[in-house]
CSV table of C-alpha atoms in Angstrom, one decimal:
chain,number,residue,atom,x,y,z
B,18,MET,CA,29.8,-1.3,29.4
B,19,SER,CA,29.0,2.4,30.2
B,20,ASP,CA,25.6,3.6,31.4
B,21,GLU,CA,25.1,5.4,28.1
B,22,ALA,CA,25.8,2.1,26.1
B,23,ARG,CA,23.5,0.2,28.4
B,24,SER,CA,20.7,2.8,27.8
B,25,ALA,CA,21.2,2.7,24.0
B,26,ALA,CA,21.2,-1.1,24.0
B,27,GLY,CA,18.1,-1.2,26.1
B,28,ALA,CA,16.3,1.3,23.8
B,29,GLY,CA,17.2,-0.8,20.8
B,30,VAL,CA,15.9,-4.0,22.4
B,31,LYS,CA,12.7,-2.2,23.4
B,32,LYS,CA,12.3,-0.8,19.9
B,33,ARG,CA,12.7,-4.2,18.3
B,34,ALA,CA,10.4,-5.8,20.8
B,35,SER,CA,7.6,-3.3,20.1
B,36,ARG,CA,7.8,-3.9,16.4
B,37,LEU,CA,5.1,-6.2,15.1
B,38,PRO,CA,6.7,-8.7,12.7
B,39,PHE,CA,3.5,-9.7,11.0
B,40,LEU,CA,3.1,-6.2,9.7
B,41,ASP,CA,6.6,-6.4,8.0
B,42,TRP,CA,5.7,-9.8,6.7
B,43,THR,CA,2.5,-8.5,5.2
B,44,ARG,CA,4.3,-5.6,3.6
B,45,GLY,CA,6.8,-8.0,2.2
B,46,LEU,CA,4.1,-10.2,0.7
B,47,ALA,CA,2.7,-7.1,-1.0
B,48,ALA,CA,6.2,-6.3,-2.4
B,49,PHE,CA,6.4,-9.9,-3.7
B,50,ILE,CA,3.1,-9.7,-5.6
B,51,MET,CA,3.9,-6.2,-6.8
B,52,LEU,CA,7.1,-7.3,-8.4
B,53,GLN,CA,5.5,-10.1,-10.3
B,54,GLY,CA,2.6,-8.0,-11.4
B,55,HIS,CA,4.8,-5.2,-12.7
B,56,THR,CA,7.0,-7.6,-14.5
B,57,PHE,CA,4.1,-9.2,-16.4
B,58,HIS,CA,2.6,-5.8,-17.1
B,59,SER,CA,5.8,-4.4,-18.6
B,60,PHE,CA,7.2,-7.4,-20.5
B,61,LEU,CA,4.4,-9.7,-21.6
B,62,ARG,CA,3.5,-9.7,-25.3
B,63,PRO,CA,0.2,-7.9,-26.1
B,64,GLU,CA,-1.4,-11.0,-27.7
B,65,LEU,CA,-1.0,-12.9,-24.4
B,66,ARG,CA,-2.7,-10.4,-22.2
B,67,ASP,CA,-6.1,-12.2,-22.5
B,68,THR,CA,-4.8,-15.4,-20.9
B,69,GLY,CA,-5.8,-16.5,-17.4
B,70,THR,CA,-2.3,-16.3,-16.1
B,71,TYR,CA,-1.9,-12.6,-17.0
B,72,ILE,CA,-5.4,-11.8,-15.6
B,73,ILE,CA,-4.6,-13.5,-12.3
B,74,SER,CA,-1.2,-11.9,-12.1
B,75,GLN,CA,-2.7,-8.4,-12.5
B,76,PHE,CA,-5.7,-9.1,-10.2
B,77,VAL,CA,-3.3,-10.3,-7.4
B,78,GLY,CA,-0.9,-7.5,-8.1
B,79,GLY,CA,-3.8,-5.0,-7.7
B,80,ILE,CA,-4.0,-5.9,-4.0
B,81,ALA,CA,-0.4,-4.7,-3.3
B,82,PRO,CA,-1.1,-0.9,-3.4
B,83,ALA,CA,-4.1,-1.4,-1.2
B,84,ILE,CA,-1.9,-3.2,1.4
B,85,PHE,CA,0.8,-0.5,1.2
B,86,LEU,CA,-1.8,2.3,1.7
B,87,PHE,CA,-3.5,0.4,4.6
B,88,LEU,CA,-0.2,-0.2,6.4
B,89,THR,CA,0.8,3.4,5.9
B,90,GLY,CA,-2.4,4.3,7.8
B,91,VAL,CA,-1.4,1.8,10.5
B,92,THR,CA,2.0,3.3,11.0
B,93,LEU,CA,0.4,6.8,11.1
B,94,ALA,CA,-1.9,5.6,13.8
B,95,PHE,CA,1.1,4.4,15.8
B,96,LEU,CA,2.7,7.8,15.5
B,97,MET,CA,-0.6,9.5,16.6
B,98,HIS,CA,-0.8,7.1,19.6
B,99,ARG,CA,2.8,7.8,20.6
B,100,LEU,CA,2.3,11.6,20.4
B,101,GLU,CA,-0.9,11.2,22.5
B,102,ARG,CA,0.9,9.3,25.2
B,103,GLN,CA,3.5,12.0,25.3
B,104,ARG,CA,0.6,14.4,26.2
B,105,LEU,CA,1.4,16.8,23.3
B,106,PRO,CA,-1.2,19.4,22.5
B,107,ARG,CA,-3.7,18.4,19.8
B,108,ILE,CA,-2.5,21.0,17.4
B,109,ASP,CA,1.1,19.7,17.7
B,110,ARG,CA,-0.1,16.2,17.0
B,111,VAL,CA,-1.9,17.3,13.9
B,112,ILE,CA,1.2,19.2,12.7
B,113,ALA,CA,3.3,16.1,13.2
B,114,ALA,CA,0.9,14.0,11.1
B,115,LEU,CA,1.0,16.7,8.4
B,116,ARG,CA,4.8,16.6,8.5
B,117,ARG,CA,4.6,12.8,7.8
B,118,ALA,CA,2.4,13.6,4.8
B,119,GLY,CA,4.8,16.2,3.6
B,120,TYR,CA,7.7,13.8,3.9
B,121,LEU,CA,5.9,11.3,1.6
B,122,PHE,CA,5.1,14.2,-0.8
B,123,ALA,CA,8.8,15.0,-0.9
B,124,LEU,CA,9.6,11.4,-1.6
B,125,ALA,CA,7.0,11.2,-4.3
B,126,PHE,CA,8.4,14.2,-6.3
B,127,ALA,CA,12.0,13.0,-5.8
B,128,PHE,CA,10.9,9.6,-7.2
B,129,ARG,CA,9.3,11.2,-10.2
B,130,PHE,CA,12.3,13.4,-10.8
B,131,GLN,CA,14.7,10.5,-10.7
B,132,LEU,CA,12.6,8.5,-13.2
B,133,TRP,CA,12.3,11.6,-15.5
B,134,LEU,CA,16.0,12.3,-15.3
B,135,PHE,CA,17.0,8.7,-16.1
B,136,ALA,CA,14.7,8.7,-19.1
B,137,TRP,CA,15.7,12.1,-20.4
B,138,PRO,CA,15.5,13.3,-23.2
B,139,GLN,CA,12.7,10.8,-24.2
B,140,SER,CA,10.6,11.6,-21.2
B,141,PRO,CA,8.3,14.7,-21.3
B,142,TRP,CA,8.3,17.2,-18.5
B,143,THR,CA,4.7,16.2,-17.6
B,144,ASP,CA,6.0,12.9,-16.2
B,145,LEU,CA,7.2,14.9,-13.2
B,146,LEU,CA,3.5,15.5,-12.3
B,147,ARG,CA,2.4,11.9,-12.6
B,148,VAL,CA,0.3,10.8,-9.6
B,149,ASP,CA,1.8,7.6,-8.2
B,150,ILE,CA,1.1,5.7,-5.0
B,151,LEU,CA,3.5,7.9,-3.0
B,152,ASN,CA,1.5,10.9,-4.0
B,153,CYS,CA,-1.7,9.2,-2.9
B,154,MET,CA,-0.1,8.3,0.4
B,155,GLY,CA,0.8,12.0,0.9
B,156,VAL,CA,-2.7,13.2,0.1
B,157,GLY,CA,-4.3,10.5,2.2
B,158,LEU,CA,-2.2,11.2,5.2
B,159,ALA,CA,-2.8,14.9,4.9
B,160,ALA,CA,-6.6,14.2,4.8
B,161,VAL,CA,-6.6,12.1,7.9
B,162,ALA,CA,-4.1,14.2,9.9
B,163,CYS,CA,-6.9,15.8,11.8
B,164,LEU,CA,-7.6,12.4,13.5
B,165,ALA,CA,-4.4,13.0,15.5
B,166,ALA,CA,-6.5,15.4,17.6
B,167,LEU,CA,-8.7,12.5,18.8
B,168,THR,CA,-8.0,9.8,21.4
B,169,ASN,CA,-6.8,6.4,20.3
B,170,GLU,CA,-10.2,4.9,21.1
B,171,GLN,CA,-12.0,7.6,19.0
B,172,ARG,CA,-9.7,6.9,16.1
B,173,VAL,CA,-10.9,3.3,15.9
B,174,HIS,CA,-14.3,4.5,14.8
B,175,ALA,CA,-13.2,7.7,13.0
B,176,GLY,CA,-10.8,5.8,10.7
B,177,VAL,CA,-13.6,3.5,9.5
B,178,VAL,CA,-15.9,6.4,9.0
B,179,VAL,CA,-13.3,8.3,6.9
B,180,GLY,CA,-12.5,5.2,4.9
B,181,LEU,CA,-16.2,4.5,4.1
B,182,LEU,CA,-16.9,8.2,3.2
B,183,ILE,CA,-14.0,8.2,0.7
B,184,ALA,CA,-15.0,4.8,-0.8
B,185,CYS,CA,-18.7,5.7,-1.0
B,186,ALA,CA,-18.0,9.1,-2.6
B,187,ALA,CA,-15.7,7.7,-5.3
B,188,PRO,CA,-18.6,6.8,-7.8
B,189,LEU,CA,-19.9,10.3,-7.4
B,190,ILE,CA,-16.7,11.9,-8.6
B,191,PRO,CA,-16.8,12.5,-12.4
B,192,SER,CA,-14.1,10.6,-14.3
B,193,PRO,CA,-11.7,12.8,-16.4
B,194,ASP,CA,-12.3,13.2,-20.1
B,195,PRO,CA,-9.6,11.2,-21.8
B,196,ASN,CA,-9.8,13.5,-24.9
B,197,SER,CA,-9.0,16.6,-22.8
B,198,THR,CA,-5.6,17.8,-21.6
B,199,PRO,CA,-4.8,16.0,-18.3
B,200,ASN,CA,-5.6,18.2,-15.3
B,201,LEU,CA,-3.5,17.8,-12.2
B,202,LEU,CA,-6.4,18.2,-9.9
B,203,GLN,CA,-8.3,15.5,-11.8
B,204,ALA,CA,-5.3,13.2,-11.7
B,205,TYR,CA,-5.2,13.6,-7.9
B,206,PHE,CA,-8.9,13.2,-7.1
B,207,ALA,CA,-10.9,11.7,-10.0
B,208,PRO,CA,-10.9,7.9,-10.3
B,209,ASP,CA,-8.7,6.9,-13.2
B,210,TYR,CA,-7.0,3.7,-14.3
B,211,ARG,CA,-3.8,5.6,-15.0
B,212,TYR,CA,-3.3,7.1,-11.6
B,213,PHE,CA,-3.6,6.4,-7.9
B,214,SER,CA,-6.3,9.0,-7.2
B,215,PHE,CA,-7.5,10.1,-3.8
B,216,PHE,CA,-10.9,8.5,-4.6
B,217,PRO,CA,-11.1,5.6,-3.8
B,218,TRP,CA,-7.5,4.7,-3.0
B,219,ALA,CA,-7.1,7.0,0.1
B,220,SER,CA,-9.9,5.1,1.8
B,221,PHE,CA,-7.4,2.4,2.6
B,222,VAL,CA,-5.4,4.9,4.6
B,223,GLY,CA,-8.5,5.6,6.7
B,224,PHE,CA,-9.1,2.0,7.3
B,225,GLY,CA,-5.4,1.5,8.2
B,226,VAL,CA,-5.6,4.3,10.9
B,227,SER,CA,-8.5,2.4,12.5
B,228,GLY,CA,-6.6,-0.9,12.3
B,229,GLY,CA,-3.5,0.7,13.8
B,230,ALA,CA,-5.5,2.3,16.6
B,231,ILE,CA,-6.9,-1.2,17.4
B,232,LEU,CA,-3.5,-2.8,17.5
B,233,ARG,CA,-2.3,-0.1,19.9
B,234,GLN,CA,-5.1,-1.0,22.3
B,235,VAL,CA,-4.0,-4.7,22.4
B,236,PRO,CA,-1.6,-5.5,25.2
B,237,THR,CA,1.0,-7.2,23.0
B,238,THR,CA,2.8,-8.6,26.1
B,239,GLU,CA,-0.2,-11.0,26.5
B,240,SER,CA,-0.3,-13.0,23.2
B,241,VAL,CA,-3.8,-14.3,23.9
B,242,TYR,CA,-5.2,-10.9,23.3
B,243,MET,CA,-3.4,-10.5,20.0
B,244,HIS,CA,-4.6,-14.0,19.0
B,245,ARG,CA,-8.2,-13.0,19.7
B,246,THR,CA,-7.7,-9.8,17.7
B,247,MET,CA,-6.3,-11.6,14.7
B,248,GLN,CA,-9.1,-14.1,14.9
B,249,TRP,CA,-11.7,-11.3,14.8
B,250,ALA,CA,-9.7,-9.8,11.9
B,251,ALA,CA,-10.0,-13.0,10.0
B,252,ILE,CA,-13.7,-13.3,10.7
B,253,ILE,CA,-14.4,-9.7,9.7
B,254,GLY,CA,-12.2,-10.0,6.7
B,255,PHE,CA,-14.0,-13.1,5.5
B,256,GLY,CA,-17.4,-11.4,6.1
B,257,LEU,CA,-16.4,-8.3,4.2
B,258,VAL,CA,-15.3,-10.3,1.1
B,259,ILE,CA,-18.5,-12.4,1.0
B,260,SER,CA,-20.9,-9.5,1.8
B,261,ALA,CA,-19.3,-7.0,-0.5
B,262,GLN,CA,-19.2,-9.5,-3.3
B,263,TYR,CA,-22.8,-10.3,-2.8
B,264,PHE,CA,-24.0,-6.7,-2.7
B,265,SER,CA,-21.8,-5.8,-5.7
B,266,ASN,CA,-23.6,-8.4,-7.8
B,267,LEU,CA,-27.1,-7.2,-7.0
B,268,PRO,CA,-29.0,-6.0,-10.2
B,269,TYR,CA,-29.7,-2.6,-8.6
B,270,SER,CA,-27.4,0.1,-7.2
B,271,LEU,CA,-27.5,3.3,-5.2
B,272,TYR,CA,-25.4,5.0,-7.9
B,273,SER,CA,-26.5,6.0,-11.3
B,274,SER,CA,-23.3,4.6,-12.8
B,275,THR,CA,-20.3,2.8,-11.3
B,276,ASP,CA,-17.3,0.9,-12.6
B,277,PHE,CA,-16.6,-2.1,-10.3
B,278,TRP,CA,-12.8,-2.2,-11.1
B,279,LEU,CA,-12.4,1.6,-10.8
B,280,ASN,CA,-14.5,3.3,-8.2
B,281,SER,CA,-16.8,0.7,-6.6
B,282,PRO,CA,-17.0,0.8,-2.8
B,283,GLY,CA,-17.7,-3.0,-3.0
B,284,LEU,CA,-14.2,-3.6,-4.4
B,285,VAL,CA,-12.6,-1.4,-1.7
B,286,LEU,CA,-14.3,-3.5,1.0
B,287,ILE,CA,-13.3,-6.7,-0.7
B,288,LYS,CA,-9.7,-5.6,-0.7
B,289,VAL,CA,-10.0,-4.5,3.0
B,290,GLY,CA,-11.3,-8.0,3.8
B,291,ILE,CA,-8.4,-9.6,1.9
B,292,ILE,CA,-5.9,-7.4,3.8
B,293,LEU,CA,-7.4,-8.5,7.1
B,294,LEU,CA,-7.2,-12.1,6.1
B,295,LEU,CA,-3.6,-11.7,5.1
B,296,LEU,CA,-2.7,-9.9,8.3
B,297,SER,CA,-4.2,-12.8,10.4
B,298,LEU,CA,-2.3,-15.4,8.3
B,299,ALA,CA,0.9,-13.4,8.6
B,300,PHE,CA,0.4,-13.2,12.4
B,301,LEU,CA,0.0,-17.0,12.6
B,302,TRP,CA,3.1,-17.5,10.5
B,303,THR,CA,5.3,-15.2,12.4
B,304,HIS,CA,4.0,-16.3,15.8
B,305,HIS,CA,3.8,-20.1,15.3
B,306,GLY,CA,5.6,-20.9,12.1
B,307,ALA,CA,9.2,-20.2,11.0
B,308,GLY,CA,8.7,-16.5,11.0
B,309,GLN,CA,10.9,-15.8,14.0
B,310,GLY,CA,14.2,-16.3,12.1
B,311,TRP,CA,15.5,-14.9,8.9
B,312,SER,CA,12.8,-14.3,6.3
B,313,TRP,CA,13.2,-13.0,2.8
B,314,VAL,CA,9.5,-11.9,2.8
B,315,ARG,CA,10.1,-9.8,5.9
B,316,LEU,CA,13.3,-8.5,4.4
B,317,LEU,CA,11.3,-7.2,1.4
B,318,GLY,CA,8.8,-5.7,3.8
B,319,THR,CA,11.3,-3.8,6.0
B,320,ASN,CA,13.0,-2.4,2.8
B,321,SER,CA,9.8,-1.9,0.7
B,322,LEU,CA,10.5,1.7,-0.2
B,323,LEU,CA,13.9,0.9,-1.6
B,324,VAL,CA,12.6,-2.2,-3.4
B,325,TYR,CA,9.7,-0.1,-4.9
B,326,TRP,CA,12.0,2.7,-6.0
B,327,VAL,CA,14.6,0.5,-7.7
B,328,HIS,CA,12.4,-2.0,-9.3
B,329,ILE,CA,10.2,0.6,-11.0
B,330,GLU,CA,13.3,2.0,-12.8
B,331,LEU,CA,14.4,-1.6,-13.8
B,332,VAL,CA,11.0,-2.7,-15.0
B,333,TYR,CA,9.6,0.5,-16.6
B,334,GLY,CA,12.9,2.4,-17.3
B,335,ARG,CA,15.1,2.1,-20.4
B,336,TRP,CA,17.5,-0.5,-18.9
B,337,PHE,CA,15.6,-3.5,-20.3
B,338,GLY,CA,13.6,-1.6,-22.9
B,339,TYR,CA,14.4,-4.2,-25.6
B,340,TRP,CA,12.3,-6.8,-23.9
B,341,LYS,CA,9.3,-4.6,-23.3
B,342,GLU,CA,6.1,-6.4,-24.5
B,343,ARG,CA,8.2,-9.2,-26.1
B,344,LEU,CA,8.3,-12.0,-23.6
B,345,THR,CA,6.2,-15.1,-23.3
B,346,LEU,CA,4.4,-16.2,-20.1
B,347,THR,CA,7.3,-18.6,-19.2
B,348,GLN,CA,9.9,-15.9,-19.8
B,349,CYS,CA,7.9,-13.4,-17.7
B,350,ALA,CA,7.8,-15.9,-14.9
B,351,ILE,CA,11.5,-16.4,-15.1
B,352,ALA,CA,12.1,-12.6,-15.2
B,353,SER,CA,9.8,-12.2,-12.2
B,354,LEU,CA,11.9,-14.7,-10.2
B,355,VAL,CA,15.2,-13.0,-11.2
B,356,LEU,CA,13.8,-9.6,-10.2
B,357,ILE,CA,12.6,-10.9,-6.9
B,358,MET,CA,15.9,-12.5,-6.1
B,359,ALA,CA,17.7,-9.3,-7.1
B,360,MET,CA,15.5,-7.2,-4.8
B,361,ILE,CA,16.1,-9.6,-1.9
B,362,GLY,CA,19.9,-9.2,-2.6
B,363,LEU,CA,19.5,-5.5,-2.6
B,364,ALA,CA,17.5,-5.5,0.6
B,365,GLU,CA,20.0,-7.8,2.4
């Protein structure tokens, strides 16, 4: 083997070794619950949407976008840390983070264009401007790009501060008037059930940057430190879920009006707590369980963008339009299983 081949092989091994499998596994779990949630949302009969099965399906499915946004923040923190170790000037690091945001923006518009084109001529041109999770990722990354100018230790605290500021400001942002013409600026920033607006969804990106900065401070070669980190993640996650639920149920509030399921900081912190719990469980599984070999969950995670892109067209596009809002609970469960298996095959 030549020296060049040995160097390339060594770089590949190093890259694989530095990758944290439990992050891929968590992302794959998010893809799994997203697939079932979208299937039930698109195909279940309207008269069955008050059942417990559907409500649970949608509640669990609502965790998926929070996980994706959080892990996007984690990977951005990894990029910031790598650029910092390369001793690049602060402005260059910020520009690199903004380029990552621009890349996600480009993907978002390409995604909307493909959906619009495949649905043409039934789809209105305004569908091109719909604010989806990829748009929210782009805006969120652009908002936290300035954190690249900080040190990794400073980002641990700054990410939490940014996440809390966005979450706490969400109830103060006026909701758009449903009777008025949709405004693009409102769609991007005003809390709305129809869109992934900056408030409060981008807060998960800030929390993810903090989480990624913490992970980059852990010496992964010594598993005992990662174990302790994941133990603390589980403790903090459990504490967030309990405390945020308690304070959300108090009869008084700091805000004049708030919608728990739309713009409540309490719901954001509950989801962050759930994400931390899932990360700790994923770490235990990949480190001590059967997570070292082939895993269909991890396969979905490493190909989550492809899975997201294709399944949206299948579930909400015209391909299976005949079954939209026509299936029973059992039929939706079967359809979810078929879709998940198809996406695993696509990702293989």
